[in-house]
Amino acid sequence: MAENLPQTRPVLHVCVTCRRGLPLTDDPVQGRQLYDALTSHAKNGDFSVEPVECMATCSRGCVAAVSMPEKWTLLLGQLGPEKVEDLLTFLNVYRTSKTGTVMPSKRPASLSDMILARLPASLSASQELS
């Protein structure tokens, strides 16, 4: 019954509508580019990536949220397709962290100020019980 086992890899929810301050008429959409780049890397199974239509943090885009059971959920901002390799490094540190905390000294330099919010694991656990 593998479906009852705790998830052992991070889930990254990426806002695919983020435009990083670009006008609504400009294409390509930066959030979609970030999602597409991450999807190609997610095939190795170290993490999964899910699209989200809007995370309501337009002034801080591109944004994503990373979560795992019993760990902090982190809302990440100021991302972009050019930061994919550094984001993969961050995800590996997050995955191996006991609580999901990734200290600034453990983050790639380009992601030093990207954490916008930290949400307790108990929020997702309480939703699963309802």
PDB file of C-alpha atoms in Angstrom:
ATOM      1  CA  MET A   1       0.000   0.000   0.000  1.00  0.00           C
ATOM      2  CA  ALA A   2       2.506   2.559  -1.204  1.00  0.00           C
ATOM      3  CA  GLU A   3      -0.154   5.243  -1.487  1.00  0.00           C
ATOM      4  CA  ASN A   4      -0.339   5.400   2.334  1.00  0.00           C
ATOM      5  CA  LEU A   5       3.392   6.018   2.783  1.00  0.00           C
ATOM      6  CA  PRO A   6       4.555   9.577   3.504  1.00  0.00           C
ATOM      7  CA  GLN A   7       5.816  11.434   0.506  1.00  0.00           C
ATOM      8  CA  THR A   8       9.608  11.377   0.425  1.00  0.00           C
ATOM      9  CA  ARG A   9      10.166  14.062  -2.162  1.00  0.00           C
ATOM     10  CA  PRO A  10       9.309  17.737  -2.276  1.00  0.00           C
ATOM     11  CA  VAL A  11       6.372  19.054  -4.249  1.00  0.00           C
ATOM     12  CA  LEU A  12       6.995  22.377  -5.948  1.00  0.00           C
ATOM     13  CA  HIS A  13       3.840  24.340  -6.848  1.00  0.00           C
ATOM     14  CA  VAL A  14       4.803  26.910  -9.492  1.00  0.00           C
ATOM     15  CA  CYS A  15       2.674  29.897 -10.470  1.00  0.00           C
ATOM     16  CA  VAL A  16       2.445  29.559 -14.250  1.00  0.00           C
ATOM     17  CA  THR A  17       0.834  32.981 -14.662  1.00  0.00           C
ATOM     18  CA  CYS A  18       3.678  35.011 -13.079  1.00  0.00           C
ATOM     19  CA  ARG A  19       5.019  37.657 -15.444  1.00  0.00           C
ATOM     20  CA  ARG A  20       7.748  39.226 -13.258  1.00  0.00           C
ATOM     21  CA  GLY A  21       6.384  42.699 -13.819  1.00  0.00           C
ATOM     22  CA  LEU A  22       6.053  42.354 -17.597  1.00  0.00           C
ATOM     23  CA  PRO A  23       2.909  43.692 -19.328  1.00  0.00           C
ATOM     24  CA  LEU A  24       0.019  41.265 -19.768  1.00  0.00           C
ATOM     25  CA  THR A  25       0.577  41.232 -23.520  1.00  0.00           C
ATOM     26  CA  ASP A  26       4.201  40.072 -23.303  1.00  0.00           C
ATOM     27  CA  ASP A  27       5.024  36.470 -24.039  1.00  0.00           C
ATOM     28  CA  PRO A  28       6.477  34.136 -23.076  1.00  0.00           C
ATOM     29  CA  VAL A  29       5.126  34.055 -19.544  1.00  0.00           C
ATOM     30  CA  GLN A  30       8.068  33.743 -17.149  1.00  0.00           C
ATOM     31  CA  GLY A  31       6.182  31.528 -14.681  1.00  0.00           C
ATOM     32  CA  ARG A  32       5.315  29.064 -17.453  1.00  0.00           C
ATOM     33  CA  GLN A  33       8.959  29.029 -18.560  1.00  0.00           C
ATOM     34  CA  LEU A  34      10.047  28.254 -14.996  1.00  0.00           C
ATOM     35  CA  TYR A  35       7.460  25.466 -14.714  1.00  0.00           C
ATOM     36  CA  ASP A  36       8.515  23.938 -18.048  1.00  0.00           C
ATOM     37  CA  ALA A  37      12.201  24.011 -17.094  1.00  0.00           C
ATOM     38  CA  LEU A  38      11.494  22.387 -13.730  1.00  0.00           C
ATOM     39  CA  THR A  39       9.238  19.750 -15.285  1.00  0.00           C
ATOM     40  CA  SER A  40      12.068  18.519 -17.471  1.00  0.00           C
ATOM     41  CA  HIS A  41      14.270  18.132 -14.355  1.00  0.00           C
ATOM     42  CA  ALA A  42      11.523  16.513 -12.257  1.00  0.00           C
ATOM     43  CA  LYS A  43      11.579  13.391 -14.422  1.00  0.00           C
ATOM     44  CA  ASN A  44      14.488  11.996 -12.392  1.00  0.00           C
ATOM     45  CA  GLY A  45      12.098  11.593  -9.443  1.00  0.00           C
ATOM     46  CA  ASP A  46      13.841  13.807  -6.861  1.00  0.00           C
ATOM     47  CA  PHE A  47      10.850  16.160  -6.715  1.00  0.00           C
ATOM     48  CA  SER A  48       7.508  16.753  -8.389  1.00  0.00           C
ATOM     49  CA  VAL A  49       6.199  19.967  -9.865  1.00  0.00           C
ATOM     50  CA  GLU A  50       2.587  21.142 -10.090  1.00  0.00           C
ATOM     51  CA  PRO A  51       1.206  24.164 -11.967  1.00  0.00           C
ATOM     52  CA  VAL A  52      -0.865  26.786 -10.143  1.00  0.00           C
ATOM     53  CA  GLU A  53      -2.842  29.423 -12.055  1.00  0.00           C
ATOM     54  CA  CYS A  54      -2.189  32.279  -9.628  1.00  0.00           C
ATOM     55  CA  MET A  55      -0.603  32.505  -6.191  1.00  0.00           C
ATOM     56  CA  ALA A  56      -1.566  36.185  -5.717  1.00  0.00           C
ATOM     57  CA  THR A  57       1.988  37.432  -5.208  1.00  0.00           C
ATOM     58  CA  CYS A  58       2.316  39.205  -8.540  1.00  0.00           C
ATOM     59  CA  SER A  59       4.787  41.804  -7.311  1.00  0.00           C
ATOM     60  CA  ARG A  60       7.146  39.045  -6.109  1.00  0.00           C
ATOM     61  CA  GLY A  61       7.032  36.706  -9.135  1.00  0.00           C
ATOM     62  CA  CYS A  62       7.985  34.237 -10.281  1.00  0.00           C
ATOM     63  CA  VAL A  63       6.781  32.387  -7.200  1.00  0.00           C
ATOM     64  CA  ALA A  64       6.569  28.792  -6.079  1.00  0.00           C
ATOM     65  CA  ALA A  65       5.790  26.925  -2.879  1.00  0.00           C
ATOM     66  CA  VAL A  66       7.745  23.866  -1.784  1.00  0.00           C
ATOM     67  CA  SER A  67       6.325  21.367   0.686  1.00  0.00           C
ATOM     68  CA  MET A  68       6.756  17.915   2.168  1.00  0.00           C
ATOM     69  CA  PRO A  69       4.859  16.150   4.960  1.00  0.00           C
ATOM     70  CA  GLU A  70       5.961  17.201   8.446  1.00  0.00           C
ATOM     71  CA  LYS A  71       8.148  20.023   7.117  1.00  0.00           C
ATOM     72  CA  TRP A  72       7.710  23.756   6.769  1.00  0.00           C
ATOM     73  CA  THR A  73       6.085  24.850   3.521  1.00  0.00           C
ATOM     74  CA  LEU A  74       8.148  27.634   2.005  1.00  0.00           C
ATOM     75  CA  LEU A  75       6.823  30.310  -0.343  1.00  0.00           C
ATOM     76  CA  LEU A  76       9.637  31.316  -2.682  1.00  0.00           C
ATOM     77  CA  GLY A  77       9.783  34.464  -4.787  1.00  0.00           C
ATOM     78  CA  GLN A  78      12.010  36.322  -7.215  1.00  0.00           C
ATOM     79  CA  LEU A  79      12.523  33.110  -9.173  1.00  0.00           C
ATOM     80  CA  GLY A  80      12.943  32.697 -12.906  1.00  0.00           C
ATOM     81  CA  PRO A  81      14.021  30.169 -15.503  1.00  0.00           C
ATOM     82  CA  GLU A  82      17.609  31.367 -15.162  1.00  0.00           C
ATOM     83  CA  LYS A  83      17.684  30.131 -11.529  1.00  0.00           C
ATOM     84  CA  VAL A  84      16.634  26.527 -12.191  1.00  0.00           C
ATOM     85  CA  GLU A  85      20.011  24.955 -11.372  1.00  0.00           C
ATOM     86  CA  ASP A  86      20.230  26.858  -8.082  1.00  0.00           C
ATOM     87  CA  LEU A  87      16.628  25.950  -7.279  1.00  0.00           C
ATOM     88  CA  LEU A  88      17.473  22.267  -7.799  1.00  0.00           C
ATOM     89  CA  THR A  89      20.329  22.635  -5.299  1.00  0.00           C
ATOM     90  CA  PHE A  90      17.923  24.306  -2.852  1.00  0.00           C
ATOM     91  CA  LEU A  91      15.369  21.489  -3.271  1.00  0.00           C
ATOM     92  CA  ASN A  92      17.993  18.886  -2.437  1.00  0.00           C
ATOM     93  CA  VAL A  93      18.916  20.694   0.796  1.00  0.00           C
ATOM     94  CA  TYR A  94      15.211  21.127   1.651  1.00  0.00           C
ATOM     95  CA  ARG A  95      14.529  17.425   1.035  1.00  0.00           C
ATOM     96  CA  THR A  96      17.329  16.300   3.343  1.00  0.00           C
ATOM     97  CA  SER A  97      16.518  18.832   6.077  1.00  0.00           C
ATOM     98  CA  LYS A  98      14.648  17.384   9.052  1.00  0.00           C
ATOM     99  CA  THR A  99      12.224  20.340   9.337  1.00  0.00           C
ATOM    100  CA  GLY A 100      12.411  21.906   5.876  1.00  0.00           C
ATOM    101  CA  THR A 101      14.463  24.827   7.137  1.00  0.00           C
ATOM    102  CA  VAL A 102      17.178  25.876   4.695  1.00  0.00           C
ATOM    103  CA  MET A 103      19.505  28.346   6.345  1.00  0.00           C
ATOM    104  CA  PRO A 104      20.770  31.212   4.149  1.00  0.00           C
ATOM    105  CA  SER A 105      24.302  29.816   4.394  1.00  0.00           C
ATOM    106  CA  LYS A 106      23.070  26.590   2.732  1.00  0.00           C
ATOM    107  CA  ARG A 107      21.306  28.353  -0.168  1.00  0.00           C
ATOM    108  CA  PRO A 108      22.893  29.245  -3.485  1.00  0.00           C
ATOM    109  CA  ALA A 109      23.797  32.945  -3.508  1.00  0.00           C
ATOM    110  CA  SER A 110      21.195  33.761  -6.179  1.00  0.00           C
ATOM    111  CA  LEU A 111      18.465  32.496  -3.821  1.00  0.00           C
ATOM    112  CA  SER A 112      19.635  34.204  -0.640  1.00  0.00           C
ATOM    113  CA  ASP A 113      16.516  36.404  -0.320  1.00  0.00           C
ATOM    114  CA  MET A 114      13.883  34.284  -2.030  1.00  0.00           C
ATOM    115  CA  ILE A 115      11.893  32.990   0.970  1.00  0.00           C
ATOM    116  CA  LEU A 116       8.761  35.125   1.245  1.00  0.00           C
ATOM    117  CA  ALA A 117       6.924  33.054   3.861  1.00  0.00           C
ATOM    118  CA  ARG A 118       7.233  29.938   5.961  1.00  0.00           C
ATOM    119  CA  LEU A 119       4.075  28.007   6.843  1.00  0.00           C
ATOM    120  CA  PRO A 120       3.955  25.315   9.528  1.00  0.00           C
ATOM    121  CA  ALA A 121       3.547  21.694   8.519  1.00  0.00           C
ATOM    122  CA  SER A 122       0.550  21.469  10.830  1.00  0.00           C
ATOM    123  CA  LEU A 123      -1.509  23.515   8.347  1.00  0.00           C
ATOM    124  CA  SER A 124      -1.411  20.810   5.680  1.00  0.00           C
ATOM    125  CA  ALA A 125      -1.825  18.038   8.270  1.00  0.00           C
ATOM    126  CA  SER A 126      -5.020  19.642   9.618  1.00  0.00           C
ATOM    127  CA  GLN A 127      -6.427  19.904   6.074  1.00  0.00           C
ATOM    128  CA  GLU A 128      -5.817  16.194   5.489  1.00  0.00           C
ATOM    129  CA  LEU A 129      -7.872  15.370   8.612  1.00  0.00           C
ATOM    130  CA  SER A 130     -10.934  17.357   7.510  1.00  0.00           C
TER     131      SER A 130
END
